[in-house]
Amino acid sequence: MEVRVKRKFYGLLLATFIICTSGSLTVSAKTAPKVSDTTVVETTVQSDDNIAVHNDEKPTETTNAVVKTASKTVKVNKTFYSHKVLGIKKSKLTKYYNAVSGNTKIATISTNGKVKGIKKGSTTITLTSKKTGNIYATINVTVKNCYTKKQLRLMSSIIYAEAGAECYAGKKAVGIVVMNRIRSKQFPNTLKGVIYDPGQFGPASNGYLNKSLKLYDKGKMNKKCIKAAKATLNGDKFVTYKKVTTDMSSYLFFSGYVSGKRLQIQGHQFK
């Protein structure tokens, strides 16, 4: 009888131990952290250049950064800011990076990050860290002309009709006056509208412009007239004559004689 009581007692103790152990294991399973939770938070964030940045602190070197690349199309004599293309602050760009153009005849970049298209073509702007010399970013720049083939044909022809016998500066000055009129509220706002504006350009009404257009179509147009047309259509407003350069951005008139002339180039007066 005593043996049986002891067996029951030990049996109850064993059952109680098993239940308690099972309960503690269950709690442990519920409270154990998941493995993925330990990799979510990172104290160091990768910046968009060859450096790592801790919040707003000064950049420090790192070896696993990725070079940022961007592409931008700009027209001749037009500009854009590189920091806007790259999505960073202007102050950061000028403080930490040097910027150079692969071909300054195509596009240039100033110390404040302003990129300017110079002539049609493609080049790459490269930004490097002032501290390490590592490449931070590259911008593939494509520069396009500001005119169409039809506009080049018409401008070349009116320059030839009006100033075919003049020097290059005289040809270019005529083109500048035409472009200034397009921008002026006093005249039509298109190239064709300005050139064919009644009573303004004699060759447009006396048939000489048509002859010039035919000459262009035959591939016999004066090359300097085409060069002057390209320059003025792309926004060039300066002429150099007898070693003096003049900003003609406000000139609206020219003729053999102009009252109140401000500039004379060979047979034409301008104001």
Tab-separated table of C-alpha atoms in Angstrom:
chain	number	residue	atom	x	y	z
A	1	MET	CA	0.000	0.000	0.000
A	2	GLU	CA	2.795	2.386	0.924
A	3	VAL	CA	4.608	1.508	-2.312
A	4	ARG	CA	1.535	2.340	-4.374
A	5	VAL	CA	1.150	5.763	-2.730
A	6	LYS	CA	4.767	6.574	-3.425
A	7	ARG	CA	4.363	5.550	-7.076
A	8	LYS	CA	1.317	7.835	-7.460
A	9	PHE	CA	3.163	10.677	-5.762
A	10	TYR	CA	6.200	10.340	-8.056
A	11	GLY	CA	3.871	10.082	-11.039
A	12	LEU	CA	2.179	13.387	-10.147
A	13	LEU	CA	5.562	15.081	-9.702
A	14	LEU	CA	6.703	13.865	-13.152
A	15	ALA	CA	3.495	15.092	-14.817
A	16	THR	CA	3.822	18.494	-13.146
A	17	PHE	CA	7.437	18.791	-14.331
A	18	ILE	CA	6.517	17.946	-17.913
A	19	ILE	CA	3.680	20.518	-17.963
A	20	CYS	CA	5.888	23.288	-16.540
A	21	THR	CA	8.711	22.560	-18.949
A	22	SER	CA	6.326	22.572	-21.912
A	23	GLY	CA	4.883	25.918	-20.851
A	24	SER	CA	8.280	27.556	-20.496
A	25	LEU	CA	9.302	26.300	-23.927
A	26	THR	CA	6.134	27.724	-25.464
A	27	VAL	CA	6.776	31.141	-23.983
A	28	SER	CA	10.369	31.043	-25.186
A	29	ALA	CA	9.224	30.246	-28.719
A	30	LYS	CA	6.803	33.160	-28.766
A	31	THR	CA	9.287	35.744	-27.477
A	32	ALA	CA	12.380	34.797	-29.526
A	33	PRO	CA	13.221	37.473	-32.091
A	34	LYS	CA	12.992	36.707	-35.816
A	35	VAL	CA	16.287	36.546	-37.704
A	36	SER	CA	15.149	39.067	-40.407
A	37	ASP	CA	14.467	41.787	-37.821
A	38	THR	CA	18.173	42.115	-37.047
A	39	THR	CA	19.089	43.246	-40.614
A	40	VAL	CA	16.488	45.952	-41.180
A	41	VAL	CA	18.143	48.902	-39.398
A	42	GLU	CA	21.456	50.246	-40.643
A	43	THR	CA	23.390	53.093	-39.070
A	44	THR	CA	25.333	53.977	-42.222
A	45	VAL	CA	23.438	54.940	-45.377
A	46	GLN	CA	24.926	54.859	-48.844
A	47	SER	CA	25.103	58.285	-50.440
A	48	ASP	CA	24.752	59.004	-54.158
A	49	ASP	CA	28.493	59.279	-54.706
A	50	ASN	CA	31.791	57.600	-53.833
A	51	ILE	CA	31.395	58.445	-50.162
A	52	ALA	CA	29.203	57.354	-47.306
A	53	VAL	CA	27.219	59.936	-45.394
A	54	HIS	CA	25.949	59.668	-41.817
A	55	ASN	CA	22.891	61.905	-41.903
A	56	ASP	CA	24.200	65.465	-42.540
A	57	GLU	CA	27.788	64.884	-41.487
A	58	LYS	CA	30.818	65.602	-43.669
A	59	PRO	CA	31.383	62.837	-46.276
A	60	THR	CA	33.862	60.087	-45.425
A	61	GLU	CA	35.600	57.573	-47.662
A	62	THR	CA	34.025	54.240	-48.504
A	63	THR	CA	34.887	51.463	-50.917
A	64	ASN	CA	31.449	50.177	-51.895
A	65	ALA	CA	29.873	53.300	-53.383
A	66	VAL	CA	28.184	53.303	-56.783
A	67	VAL	CA	28.916	55.980	-59.393
A	68	LYS	CA	25.787	57.910	-60.276
A	69	THR	CA	25.036	58.492	-63.956
A	70	ALA	CA	22.567	60.757	-65.715
A	71	SER	CA	21.780	61.971	-69.226
A	72	LYS	CA	20.703	65.434	-70.340
A	73	THR	CA	19.923	67.082	-73.675
A	74	VAL	CA	20.504	70.811	-74.030
A	75	LYS	CA	20.406	73.190	-76.987
A	76	VAL	CA	23.289	75.383	-78.129
A	77	ASN	CA	23.780	78.434	-75.874
A	78	LYS	CA	21.243	77.058	-73.380
A	79	THR	CA	22.126	75.970	-69.851
A	80	PHE	CA	21.146	73.631	-67.021
A	81	TYR	CA	22.385	73.022	-63.476
A	82	SER	CA	24.123	69.704	-62.844
A	83	HIS	CA	23.013	69.475	-59.195
A	84	LYS	CA	19.361	69.486	-60.299
A	85	VAL	CA	19.982	66.692	-62.797
A	86	LEU	CA	21.750	64.624	-60.128
A	87	GLY	CA	19.204	65.415	-57.424
A	88	ILE	CA	21.592	66.864	-54.840
A	89	LYS	CA	22.046	70.217	-53.133
A	90	LYS	CA	24.046	72.859	-54.978
A	91	SER	CA	26.079	73.592	-51.841
A	92	LYS	CA	27.130	69.948	-51.580
A	93	LEU	CA	28.238	69.853	-55.203
A	94	THR	CA	30.381	72.985	-55.019
A	95	LYS	CA	31.898	72.093	-51.638
A	96	TYR	CA	32.886	68.480	-52.166
A	97	TYR	CA	33.342	67.956	-55.913
A	98	ASN	CA	35.310	69.072	-58.940
A	99	ALA	CA	33.554	69.077	-62.312
A	100	VAL	CA	35.101	68.915	-65.786
A	101	SER	CA	33.803	68.557	-69.333
A	102	GLY	CA	35.215	65.889	-71.592
A	103	ASN	CA	35.027	68.314	-74.523
A	104	THR	CA	34.700	72.029	-73.819
A	105	LYS	CA	33.996	72.678	-77.495
A	106	ILE	CA	30.713	70.811	-77.047
A	107	ALA	CA	29.693	71.815	-73.517
A	108	THR	CA	31.271	73.625	-70.565
A	109	ILE	CA	30.614	73.523	-66.827
A	110	SER	CA	31.271	76.403	-64.432
A	111	THR	CA	32.412	76.222	-60.810
A	112	ASN	CA	28.798	76.531	-59.635
A	113	GLY	CA	27.729	73.513	-61.680
A	114	LYS	CA	26.069	75.339	-64.597
A	115	VAL	CA	26.427	73.418	-67.866
A	116	LYS	CA	26.231	75.302	-71.175
A	117	GLY	CA	25.817	73.842	-74.655
A	118	ILE	CA	28.411	75.232	-77.057
A	119	LYS	CA	27.832	73.368	-80.307
A	120	LYS	CA	26.088	70.263	-81.600
A	121	GLY	CA	27.601	67.032	-80.335
A	122	SER	CA	27.999	64.812	-77.283
A	123	THR	CA	30.334	64.856	-74.292
A	124	THR	CA	30.499	63.744	-70.668
A	125	ILE	CA	30.595	65.890	-67.548
A	126	THR	CA	32.529	64.142	-64.764
A	127	LEU	CA	32.321	65.045	-61.072
A	128	THR	CA	35.061	63.795	-58.758
A	129	SER	CA	35.598	63.987	-55.009
A	130	LYS	CA	37.925	66.818	-53.973
A	131	LYS	CA	39.175	64.657	-51.125
A	132	THR	CA	39.758	61.270	-52.756
A	133	GLY	CA	39.681	61.968	-56.475
A	134	ASN	CA	37.112	59.204	-56.903
A	135	ILE	CA	34.364	59.637	-59.475
A	136	TYR	CA	31.096	60.745	-57.901
A	137	ALA	CA	28.898	61.047	-60.991
A	138	THR	CA	28.865	61.401	-64.770
A	139	ILE	CA	26.372	63.291	-66.919
A	140	ASN	CA	26.133	62.313	-70.567
A	141	VAL	CA	25.347	65.582	-72.338
A	142	THR	CA	23.861	65.802	-75.820
A	143	VAL	CA	23.876	69.249	-77.405
A	144	LYS	CA	21.426	69.998	-80.202
A	145	ASN	CA	20.958	72.967	-82.512
A	146	CYS	CA	18.109	75.412	-81.886
A	147	TYR	CA	16.843	75.332	-85.466
A	148	THR	CA	15.299	73.089	-88.087
A	149	LYS	CA	16.568	72.458	-91.625
A	150	LYS	CA	13.841	74.714	-93.016
A	151	GLN	CA	14.833	77.534	-90.705
A	152	LEU	CA	18.497	77.189	-91.663
A	153	ARG	CA	17.529	77.287	-95.350
A	154	LEU	CA	15.440	80.441	-94.932
A	155	MET	CA	17.902	82.309	-92.709
A	156	SER	CA	20.881	81.485	-94.940
A	157	SER	CA	18.948	82.734	-97.962
A	158	ILE	CA	17.829	86.048	-96.439
A	159	ILE	CA	21.377	86.712	-95.222
A	160	TYR	CA	22.677	86.023	-98.709
A	161	ALA	CA	20.007	88.213	-100.298
A	162	GLU	CA	20.662	91.118	-97.926
A	163	ALA	CA	24.391	90.821	-97.243
A	164	GLY	CA	25.886	88.410	-99.746
A	165	ALA	CA	28.628	90.894	-100.653
A	166	GLU	CA	29.365	91.868	-97.028
A	167	CYS	CA	32.070	90.418	-94.788
A	168	TYR	CA	31.207	87.659	-92.300
A	169	ALA	CA	30.496	90.194	-89.537
A	170	GLY	CA	28.045	91.994	-91.824
A	171	LYS	CA	26.305	88.739	-92.704
A	172	LYS	CA	26.036	87.743	-89.069
A	173	ALA	CA	24.732	91.187	-88.050
A	174	VAL	CA	21.822	90.834	-90.479
A	175	GLY	CA	20.935	87.454	-88.965
A	176	ILE	CA	21.064	88.910	-85.453
A	177	VAL	CA	18.620	91.671	-86.411
A	178	VAL	CA	16.231	89.046	-87.793
A	179	MET	CA	16.414	87.012	-84.555
A	180	ASN	CA	15.968	90.123	-82.404
A	181	ARG	CA	12.790	90.940	-84.274
A	182	ILE	CA	11.391	87.490	-83.538
A	183	ARG	CA	11.816	88.207	-79.819
A	184	SER	CA	10.453	91.754	-80.073
A	185	LYS	CA	6.770	92.562	-79.586
A	186	GLN	CA	7.022	95.034	-82.473
A	187	PHE	CA	7.323	92.255	-85.074
A	188	PRO	CA	5.950	88.767	-85.844
A	189	ASN	CA	7.262	86.026	-83.537
A	190	THR	CA	8.385	83.527	-86.182
A	191	LEU	CA	11.307	83.499	-88.609
A	192	LYS	CA	9.040	83.280	-91.633
A	193	GLY	CA	6.743	85.966	-90.245
A	194	VAL	CA	9.615	88.404	-89.712
A	195	ILE	CA	11.226	87.843	-93.108
A	196	TYR	CA	7.961	88.116	-95.054
A	197	ASP	CA	6.613	90.982	-92.940
A	198	PRO	CA	5.290	93.496	-95.570
A	199	GLY	CA	7.603	96.400	-96.299
A	200	GLN	CA	10.509	95.134	-94.165
A	201	PHE	CA	12.878	93.017	-96.278
A	202	GLY	CA	13.066	94.035	-99.941
A	203	PRO	CA	14.319	90.632	-101.242
A	204	ALA	CA	11.178	88.961	-99.834
A	205	SER	CA	9.004	90.959	-102.236
A	206	ASN	CA	11.241	91.624	-105.248
A	207	GLY	CA	12.020	87.972	-105.999
A	208	TYR	CA	15.657	87.964	-104.920
A	209	LEU	CA	14.939	85.861	-101.845
A	210	ASN	CA	13.356	83.188	-104.044
A	211	LYS	CA	16.506	83.122	-106.170
A	212	SER	CA	18.585	82.732	-103.027
A	213	LEU	CA	16.418	79.834	-101.849
A	214	LYS	CA	16.928	78.055	-105.186
A	215	LEU	CA	20.656	78.613	-104.866
A	216	TYR	CA	20.561	77.007	-101.414
A	217	ASP	CA	18.587	74.042	-102.733
A	218	LYS	CA	21.211	73.450	-105.431
A	219	GLY	CA	23.959	73.353	-102.778
A	220	LYS	CA	25.564	76.546	-104.074
A	221	MET	CA	24.842	78.828	-101.130
A	222	ASN	CA	27.719	80.927	-99.830
A	223	LYS	CA	29.266	78.980	-96.909
A	224	LYS	CA	29.768	82.077	-94.779
A	225	CYS	CA	26.054	82.860	-95.100
A	226	ILE	CA	25.238	79.375	-93.803
A	227	LYS	CA	27.769	79.775	-90.996
A	228	ALA	CA	26.261	83.120	-89.998
A	229	ALA	CA	22.777	81.619	-90.134
A	230	LYS	CA	23.755	78.745	-87.833
A	231	ALA	CA	25.375	81.101	-85.335
A	232	THR	CA	22.447	83.512	-85.135
A	233	LEU	CA	19.769	80.802	-85.087
A	234	ASN	CA	21.621	79.271	-82.138
A	235	GLY	CA	21.393	82.569	-80.265
A	236	ASP	CA	24.748	84.241	-80.917
A	237	LYS	CA	24.271	88.010	-80.508
A	238	PHE	CA	27.868	89.239	-80.827
A	239	VAL	CA	29.753	90.469	-83.886
A	240	THR	CA	33.427	91.284	-84.145
A	241	TYR	CA	34.410	93.865	-86.736
A	242	LYS	CA	37.802	95.557	-86.972
A	243	LYS	CA	38.815	93.849	-83.695
A	244	VAL	CA	35.873	95.383	-81.837
A	245	THR	CA	33.182	93.068	-80.456
A	246	THR	CA	29.644	94.437	-80.191
A	247	ASP	CA	26.672	93.007	-78.348
A	248	MET	CA	23.806	93.403	-80.839
A	249	SER	CA	21.046	91.945	-78.662
A	250	SER	CA	19.036	95.208	-78.845
A	251	TYR	CA	19.487	96.003	-82.569
A	252	LEU	CA	16.301	95.894	-84.650
A	253	PHE	CA	17.077	97.796	-87.846
A	254	PHE	CA	19.639	97.912	-90.634
A	255	SER	CA	19.922	99.521	-94.055
A	256	GLY	CA	22.338	101.434	-96.241
A	257	TYR	CA	21.439	104.464	-94.166
A	258	VAL	CA	19.748	104.427	-90.758
A	259	SER	CA	19.009	107.576	-88.780
A	260	GLY	CA	20.660	107.303	-85.375
A	261	LYS	CA	22.913	104.413	-86.386
A	262	ARG	CA	24.878	102.745	-83.612
A	263	LEU	CA	27.074	100.515	-85.731
A	264	GLN	CA	28.332	100.407	-89.298
A	265	ILE	CA	29.733	97.326	-90.998
A	266	GLN	CA	30.825	98.006	-94.541
A	267	GLY	CA	27.748	99.028	-96.548
A	268	HIS	CA	25.165	98.567	-93.763
A	269	GLN	CA	24.247	100.712	-90.791
A	270	PHE	CA	22.580	99.152	-87.735
A	271	LYS	CA	20.621	100.345	-84.726
